[in-house]
Amino acid sequence: MAKVFKLEEIKEHNNGKSSWLIIHDKVYDVTKFLDEHPGGEEVLLEQSGKDATESFEDVGHSTDARELMKDYYIGDLHEDDRVVKPSKPSSSSTSGSSNVPTG
């Protein structure tokens, strides 16, 4: 079973001596990867101690990069700290009003 981390603990790992990231509710210790990151260590340090999912996905990381993440995985974000993504409203829902002009 994977180790579970609270957000408060993760927030403490936000510098070059200890750098943790959350990506898709998984926690990664990227401290040893800072010098190797192709985008530079500043990018990782900017996201350290918090959820970097959006930034990670916005860049469009390669399959190789996603595979490499496994080496830095240390556990999961505690369920209480996970952000539930709001579901998009269904396009088939109706509000009861019509766009047809009346009278």
Short mmCIF file of N, CA, C and O in Angstrom, two decimals:
data_model
loop_
_atom_site.label_atom_id
_atom_site.label_comp_id
_atom_site.label_asym_id
_atom_site.label_seq_id
_atom_site.Cartn_x
_atom_site.Cartn_y
_atom_site.Cartn_z
N MET A 1 0.84 -1.19 0.00
CA MET A 1 0.00 0.00 0.00
C MET A 1 0.88 1.25 0.00
O MET A 1 1.87 1.33 0.71
N ALA A 2 0.49 2.21 -0.80
CA ALA A 2 1.28 3.44 -0.94
C ALA A 2 1.16 4.30 0.32
O ALA A 2 0.13 4.31 1.00
N LYS A 3 2.21 5.02 0.60
CA LYS A 3 2.20 5.96 1.72
C LYS A 3 1.26 7.12 1.35
O LYS A 3 1.17 7.51 0.19
N VAL A 4 0.58 7.67 2.34
CA VAL A 4 -0.36 8.76 2.12
C VAL A 4 0.16 10.01 2.83
O VAL A 4 0.56 9.95 3.99
N PHE A 5 0.17 11.12 2.11
CA PHE A 5 0.68 12.39 2.63
C PHE A 5 -0.43 13.43 2.70
O PHE A 5 -1.23 13.55 1.77
N LYS A 6 -0.43 14.20 3.78
CA LYS A 6 -1.34 15.33 3.91
C LYS A 6 -0.72 16.54 3.20
O LYS A 6 0.50 16.67 3.13
N LEU A 7 -1.56 17.42 2.70
CA LEU A 7 -1.10 18.61 2.00
C LEU A 7 -0.19 19.47 2.87
O LEU A 7 0.81 20.02 2.40
N GLU A 8 -0.50 19.57 4.16
CA GLU A 8 0.32 20.36 5.07
C GLU A 8 1.77 19.88 5.08
O GLU A 8 2.70 20.68 5.12
N GLU A 9 1.97 18.57 5.05
CA GLU A 9 3.33 18.01 5.03
C GLU A 9 4.01 18.30 3.70
O GLU A 9 5.18 18.66 3.64
N ILE A 10 3.27 18.15 2.61
CA ILE A 10 3.82 18.37 1.27
C ILE A 10 4.28 19.82 1.11
O ILE A 10 5.33 20.09 0.53
N LYS A 11 3.50 20.75 1.65
CA LYS A 11 3.82 22.18 1.54
C LYS A 11 5.18 22.52 2.12
O LYS A 11 5.80 23.50 1.70
N GLU A 12 5.66 21.72 3.07
CA GLU A 12 6.96 21.97 3.70
C GLU A 12 8.14 21.65 2.78
O GLU A 12 9.25 22.09 3.01
N HIS A 13 7.88 20.86 1.74
CA HIS A 13 8.94 20.43 0.81
C HIS A 13 8.90 21.31 -0.43
O HIS A 13 8.50 20.87 -1.51
N ASN A 14 9.32 22.55 -0.26
CA ASN A 14 9.14 23.54 -1.33
C ASN A 14 10.43 24.29 -1.68
O ASN A 14 10.40 25.46 -2.00
N ASN A 15 11.56 23.57 -1.59
CA ASN A 15 12.84 24.26 -1.88
C ASN A 15 13.84 23.28 -2.49
O ASN A 15 13.52 22.11 -2.69
N GLY A 16 15.02 23.75 -2.79
CA GLY A 16 16.04 22.95 -3.43
C GLY A 16 16.59 21.81 -2.59
O GLY A 16 17.16 20.86 -3.11
N LYS A 17 16.40 21.89 -1.28
CA LYS A 17 16.87 20.82 -0.39
C LYS A 17 15.87 19.67 -0.33
O LYS A 17 16.23 18.52 -0.09
N SER A 18 14.60 19.98 -0.54
CA SER A 18 13.54 18.97 -0.54
C SER A 18 12.37 19.51 -1.35
O SER A 18 11.71 20.46 -0.95
N SER A 19 12.17 18.91 -2.51
CA SER A 19 11.17 19.41 -3.45
C SER A 19 10.17 18.32 -3.82
O SER A 19 10.52 17.35 -4.49
N TRP A 20 8.93 18.48 -3.34
CA TRP A 20 7.87 17.52 -3.62
C TRP A 20 6.80 18.19 -4.47
O TRP A 20 6.51 19.38 -4.30
N LEU A 21 6.20 17.41 -5.37
CA LEU A 21 5.12 17.88 -6.22
C LEU A 21 3.94 16.92 -6.14
O LEU A 21 4.12 15.73 -5.92
N ILE A 22 2.75 17.45 -6.37
CA ILE A 22 1.57 16.62 -6.51
C ILE A 22 1.17 16.69 -7.98
O ILE A 22 1.02 17.78 -8.54
N ILE A 23 1.02 15.53 -8.60
CA ILE A 23 0.53 15.45 -9.97
C ILE A 23 -0.50 14.33 -10.01
O ILE A 23 -0.18 13.18 -9.71
N HIS A 24 -1.73 14.69 -10.37
CA HIS A 24 -2.84 13.73 -10.40
C HIS A 24 -2.96 12.96 -9.09
O HIS A 24 -3.07 11.73 -9.08
N ASP A 25 -2.93 13.70 -7.98
CA ASP A 25 -3.11 13.16 -6.63
C ASP A 25 -2.02 12.17 -6.21
O ASP A 25 -2.17 11.43 -5.25
N LYS A 26 -0.91 12.16 -6.93
CA LYS A 26 0.24 11.35 -6.55
C LYS A 26 1.36 12.30 -6.14
O LYS A 26 1.50 13.39 -6.70
N VAL A 27 2.15 11.89 -5.16
CA VAL A 27 3.21 12.74 -4.63
C VAL A 27 4.57 12.26 -5.15
O VAL A 27 4.87 11.06 -5.11
N TYR A 28 5.36 13.21 -5.62
CA TYR A 28 6.67 12.91 -6.19
C TYR A 28 7.74 13.74 -5.48
O TYR A 28 7.57 14.95 -5.30
N ASP A 29 8.83 13.08 -5.10
CA ASP A 29 9.99 13.78 -4.56
C ASP A 29 10.96 13.99 -5.72
O ASP A 29 11.66 13.06 -6.14
N VAL A 30 10.99 15.20 -6.25
CA VAL A 30 11.81 15.49 -7.43
C VAL A 30 13.13 16.17 -7.08
O VAL A 30 13.81 16.69 -7.96
N THR A 31 13.50 16.14 -5.81
CA THR A 31 14.72 16.81 -5.35
C THR A 31 15.93 16.39 -6.18
O THR A 31 16.70 17.24 -6.65
N LYS A 32 16.11 15.10 -6.38
CA LYS A 32 17.28 14.60 -7.12
C LYS A 32 17.16 14.84 -8.63
O LYS A 32 18.14 14.67 -9.36
N PHE A 33 15.98 15.24 -9.08
CA PHE A 33 15.75 15.47 -10.51
C PHE A 33 15.91 16.94 -10.89
O PHE A 33 15.95 17.28 -12.07
N LEU A 34 16.03 17.82 -9.91
CA LEU A 34 16.08 19.26 -10.19
C LEU A 34 17.15 19.61 -11.22
O LEU A 34 16.88 20.36 -12.17
N ASP A 35 18.35 19.09 -11.05
CA ASP A 35 19.45 19.41 -11.96
C ASP A 35 19.28 18.80 -13.34
O ASP A 35 19.88 19.26 -14.31
N GLU A 36 18.47 17.74 -13.44
CA GLU A 36 18.31 17.02 -14.70
C GLU A 36 17.11 17.48 -15.52
O GLU A 36 17.01 17.15 -16.70
N HIS A 37 16.20 18.20 -14.90
CA HIS A 37 14.96 18.58 -15.59
C HIS A 37 15.27 19.42 -16.82
O HIS A 37 15.91 20.47 -16.72
N PRO A 38 14.80 18.97 -18.01
CA PRO A 38 15.11 19.69 -19.26
C PRO A 38 14.62 21.14 -19.27
O PRO A 38 15.23 21.99 -19.91
N GLY A 39 13.55 21.43 -18.53
CA GLY A 39 13.03 22.79 -18.48
C GLY A 39 13.69 23.67 -17.44
O GLY A 39 13.32 24.83 -17.28
N GLY A 40 14.66 23.11 -16.73
CA GLY A 40 15.35 23.86 -15.68
C GLY A 40 14.74 23.62 -14.32
O GLY A 40 13.56 23.31 -14.19
N GLU A 41 15.56 23.77 -13.30
CA GLU A 41 15.09 23.50 -11.94
C GLU A 41 14.08 24.55 -11.47
O GLU A 41 13.22 24.26 -10.65
N GLU A 42 14.17 25.77 -12.01
CA GLU A 42 13.26 26.83 -11.57
C GLU A 42 11.81 26.44 -11.77
O GLU A 42 10.95 26.78 -10.96
N VAL A 43 11.54 25.75 -12.87
CA VAL A 43 10.17 25.33 -13.19
C VAL A 43 9.64 24.42 -12.09
O VAL A 43 8.49 24.56 -11.64
N LEU A 44 10.46 23.47 -11.67
CA LEU A 44 10.05 22.53 -10.63
C LEU A 44 9.94 23.24 -9.28
O LEU A 44 8.98 23.01 -8.53
N LEU A 45 10.90 24.09 -8.98
CA LEU A 45 10.88 24.79 -7.69
C LEU A 45 9.66 25.71 -7.56
O LEU A 45 9.11 25.87 -6.48
N GLU A 46 9.24 26.27 -8.67
CA GLU A 46 8.06 27.14 -8.67
C GLU A 46 6.80 26.38 -8.26
O GLU A 46 5.89 26.93 -7.65
N GLN A 47 6.77 25.08 -8.57
CA GLN A 47 5.60 24.25 -8.27
C GLN A 47 5.78 23.42 -7.00
O GLN A 47 4.83 22.74 -6.57
N SER A 48 6.94 23.45 -6.42
CA SER A 48 7.24 22.61 -5.24
C SER A 48 6.30 22.89 -4.09
O SER A 48 5.95 24.04 -3.81
N GLY A 49 5.90 21.81 -3.43
CA GLY A 49 5.05 21.93 -2.26
C GLY A 49 3.58 22.11 -2.57
O GLY A 49 2.79 22.39 -1.68
N LYS A 50 3.22 21.95 -3.84
CA LYS A 50 1.81 22.13 -4.20
C LYS A 50 1.42 21.26 -5.39
O LYS A 50 2.24 20.51 -5.91
N ASP A 51 0.17 21.39 -5.80
CA ASP A 51 -0.35 20.60 -6.92
C ASP A 51 0.15 21.19 -8.23
O ASP A 51 -0.16 22.34 -8.55
N ALA A 52 0.91 20.40 -8.97
CA ALA A 52 1.49 20.86 -10.23
C ALA A 52 0.81 20.21 -11.44
O ALA A 52 1.32 20.29 -12.55
N THR A 53 -0.34 19.59 -11.21
CA THR A 53 -1.01 18.85 -12.29
C THR A 53 -1.27 19.72 -13.52
O THR A 53 -0.93 19.33 -14.63
N GLU A 54 -1.87 20.88 -13.31
CA GLU A 54 -2.23 21.73 -14.45
C GLU A 54 -0.99 22.17 -15.21
O GLU A 54 -0.95 22.10 -16.44
N SER A 55 0.03 22.59 -14.50
CA SER A 55 1.28 23.02 -15.15
C SER A 55 1.92 21.86 -15.91
O SER A 55 2.40 22.03 -17.03
N PHE A 56 1.91 20.68 -15.29
CA PHE A 56 2.50 19.50 -15.92
C PHE A 56 1.79 19.17 -17.22
O PHE A 56 2.42 18.91 -18.25
N GLU A 57 0.46 19.19 -17.19
CA GLU A 57 -0.32 18.85 -18.38
C GLU A 57 -0.25 19.94 -19.45
O GLU A 57 -0.26 19.64 -20.64
N ASP A 58 -0.18 21.20 -19.03
CA ASP A 58 -0.11 22.31 -19.99
C ASP A 58 1.14 22.23 -20.86
O ASP A 58 1.12 22.61 -22.02
N VAL A 59 2.22 21.71 -20.30
CA VAL A 59 3.47 21.59 -21.04
C VAL A 59 3.39 20.49 -22.09
O VAL A 59 4.00 20.57 -23.14
N GLY A 60 2.59 19.47 -21.82
CA GLY A 60 2.47 18.36 -22.76
C GLY A 60 3.67 17.43 -22.70
O GLY A 60 4.36 17.22 -23.69
N HIS A 61 3.96 16.89 -21.53
CA HIS A 61 5.11 16.01 -21.34
C HIS A 61 5.01 14.73 -22.17
O HIS A 61 3.93 14.21 -22.39
N SER A 62 6.15 14.24 -22.58
CA SER A 62 6.25 13.04 -23.41
C SER A 62 5.95 11.77 -22.61
O SER A 62 5.91 11.79 -21.38
N THR A 63 5.77 10.69 -23.32
CA THR A 63 5.58 9.38 -22.69
C THR A 63 6.80 9.03 -21.85
O THR A 63 6.68 8.49 -20.76
N ASP A 64 7.99 9.35 -22.36
CA ASP A 64 9.23 9.08 -21.62
C ASP A 64 9.23 9.84 -20.30
O ASP A 64 9.64 9.30 -19.26
N ALA A 65 8.80 11.09 -20.31
CA ALA A 65 8.76 11.89 -19.09
C ALA A 65 7.79 11.28 -18.09
O ALA A 65 8.08 11.20 -16.89
N ARG A 66 6.66 10.81 -18.58
CA ARG A 66 5.66 10.19 -17.70
C ARG A 66 6.19 8.88 -17.11
O ARG A 66 5.91 8.57 -15.96
N GLU A 67 6.96 8.16 -17.88
CA GLU A 67 7.58 6.92 -17.38
C GLU A 67 8.61 7.24 -16.30
O GLU A 67 8.71 6.55 -15.29
N LEU A 68 9.37 8.29 -16.52
CA LEU A 68 10.42 8.70 -15.59
C LEU A 68 9.84 9.10 -14.24
O LEU A 68 10.48 8.92 -13.20
N MET A 69 8.62 9.58 -14.24
CA MET A 69 7.97 10.00 -12.99
C MET A 69 7.89 8.86 -11.98
O MET A 69 7.94 9.11 -10.77
N LYS A 70 7.77 7.65 -12.47
CA LYS A 70 7.65 6.49 -11.58
C LYS A 70 8.84 6.38 -10.63
O LYS A 70 8.70 5.92 -9.50
N ASP A 71 10.00 6.83 -11.08
CA ASP A 71 11.21 6.77 -10.25
C ASP A 71 11.15 7.72 -9.05
O ASP A 71 11.88 7.54 -8.09
N TYR A 72 10.29 8.74 -9.13
CA TYR A 72 10.23 9.77 -8.10
C TYR A 72 8.94 9.70 -7.26
O TYR A 72 8.77 10.49 -6.34
N TYR A 73 8.10 8.74 -7.58
CA TYR A 73 6.83 8.57 -6.85
C TYR A 73 7.09 8.11 -5.42
O TYR A 73 7.84 7.16 -5.20
N ILE A 74 6.50 8.82 -4.44
CA ILE A 74 6.71 8.43 -3.04
C ILE A 74 5.40 8.12 -2.31
O ILE A 74 5.42 7.62 -1.19
N GLY A 75 4.26 8.44 -2.93
CA GLY A 75 2.99 8.13 -2.27
C GLY A 75 1.83 8.90 -2.88
O GLY A 75 1.95 9.48 -3.95
N ASP A 76 0.71 8.89 -2.16
CA ASP A 76 -0.51 9.51 -2.65
C ASP A 76 -0.94 10.66 -1.75
O ASP A 76 -0.65 10.68 -0.55
N LEU A 77 -1.66 11.60 -2.35
CA LEU A 77 -2.23 12.71 -1.60
C LEU A 77 -3.42 12.19 -0.79
O LEU A 77 -4.25 11.42 -1.31
N HIS A 78 -3.52 12.59 0.46
CA HIS A 78 -4.61 12.18 1.33
C HIS A 78 -5.95 12.57 0.70
O HIS A 78 -6.10 13.64 0.12
N GLU A 79 -6.93 11.68 0.83
CA GLU A 79 -8.24 11.92 0.22
C GLU A 79 -8.86 13.24 0.65
O GLU A 79 -9.52 13.91 -0.13
N ASP A 80 -8.65 13.64 1.90
CA ASP A 80 -9.23 14.89 2.40
C ASP A 80 -8.67 16.12 1.69
O ASP A 80 -9.31 17.18 1.71
N ASP A 81 -7.50 15.98 1.10
CA ASP A 81 -6.85 17.12 0.45
C ASP A 81 -7.01 17.12 -1.07
O ASP A 81 -6.53 18.04 -1.75
N ARG A 82 -7.67 16.13 -1.59
CA ARG A 82 -7.84 16.06 -3.05
C ARG A 82 -8.91 17.04 -3.49
O ARG A 82 -9.93 17.21 -2.84
N VAL A 83 -8.65 17.67 -4.62
CA VAL A 83 -9.60 18.62 -5.18
C VAL A 83 -10.48 17.87 -6.16
O VAL A 83 -9.98 17.27 -7.10
N VAL A 84 -11.77 17.93 -5.91
CA VAL A 84 -12.72 17.27 -6.82
C VAL A 84 -12.96 18.20 -7.99
O VAL A 84 -13.35 19.35 -7.81
N LYS A 85 -12.71 17.69 -9.18
CA LYS A 85 -12.92 18.50 -10.37
C LYS A 85 -14.43 18.55 -10.65
O LYS A 85 -15.08 17.52 -10.71
N PRO A 86 -14.98 19.75 -10.83
CA PRO A 86 -16.41 19.83 -11.10
C PRO A 86 -16.72 19.21 -12.46
O PRO A 86 -15.98 19.39 -13.42
N SER A 87 -17.81 18.46 -12.50
CA SER A 87 -18.18 17.84 -13.78
C SER A 87 -18.81 18.90 -14.66
O SER A 87 -19.49 19.81 -14.19
N LYS A 88 -18.57 18.78 -15.95
CA LYS A 88 -19.11 19.75 -16.89
C LYS A 88 -20.61 19.48 -17.05
O LYS A 88 -21.03 18.32 -17.11
N PRO A 89 -21.41 20.54 -17.15
CA PRO A 89 -22.84 20.32 -17.32
C PRO A 89 -23.12 19.62 -18.64
O PRO A 89 -22.45 19.86 -19.65
N SER A 90 -24.08 18.76 -18.61
CA SER A 90 -24.44 18.00 -19.80
C SER A 90 -25.02 18.93 -20.85
O SER A 90 -25.85 19.80 -20.54
N SER A 91 -24.63 18.75 -22.10
CA SER A 91 -25.14 19.60 -23.16
C SER A 91 -26.57 19.24 -23.52
O SER A 91 -27.26 19.98 -24.20
N SER A 92 -27.03 18.08 -23.03
CA SER A 92 -28.39 17.65 -23.35
C SER A 92 -29.40 18.15 -22.34
O SER A 92 -30.59 17.96 -22.51
N SER A 93 -28.93 18.82 -21.27
CA SER A 93 -29.88 19.31 -20.27
C SER A 93 -30.63 20.51 -20.81
O SER A 93 -30.12 21.30 -21.60
N THR A 94 -31.86 20.63 -20.38
CA THR A 94 -32.68 21.76 -20.83
C THR A 94 -33.06 22.59 -19.63
O THR A 94 -33.25 22.08 -18.54
N SER A 95 -33.20 23.85 -19.84
CA SER A 95 -33.54 24.74 -18.74
C SER A 95 -35.02 25.04 -18.70
O SER A 95 -35.50 25.77 -17.86
N GLY A 96 -35.76 24.52 -19.65
CA GLY A 96 -37.19 24.75 -19.66
C GLY A 96 -37.57 25.97 -20.50
O GLY A 96 -38.73 26.18 -20.80
N SER A 97 -36.62 26.77 -20.89
CA SER A 97 -36.94 27.94 -21.72
C SER A 97 -36.63 27.63 -23.17
O SER A 97 -35.85 26.74 -23.47
N SER A 98 -37.20 28.38 -24.03
CA SER A 98 -37.02 28.15 -25.45
C SER A 98 -36.51 29.42 -26.12
O SER A 98 -36.81 30.52 -25.66
N ASN A 99 -35.76 29.26 -27.18
CA ASN A 99 -35.27 30.41 -27.91
C ASN A 99 -36.26 30.88 -28.99
O ASN A 99 -35.97 31.77 -29.75
N VAL A 100 -37.41 30.24 -29.05
CA VAL A 100 -38.41 30.61 -30.05
C VAL A 100 -39.18 31.82 -29.55
O VAL A 100 -39.73 31.81 -28.44
N PRO A 101 -39.20 32.88 -30.35
CA PRO A 101 -39.91 34.08 -29.90
C PRO A 101 -41.43 33.82 -29.79
O PRO A 101 -41.98 33.08 -30.59
N THR A 102 -42.02 34.43 -28.82
CA THR A 102 -43.46 34.28 -28.66
C THR A 102 -44.15 35.60 -28.89
O THR A 102 -43.57 36.65 -28.66
N GLY A 103 -45.36 35.51 -29.36
CA GLY A 103 -46.28 36.54 -29.50
C GLY A 103 -46.11 37.81 -30.03
O GLY A 103 -46.31 38.84 -30.08
#
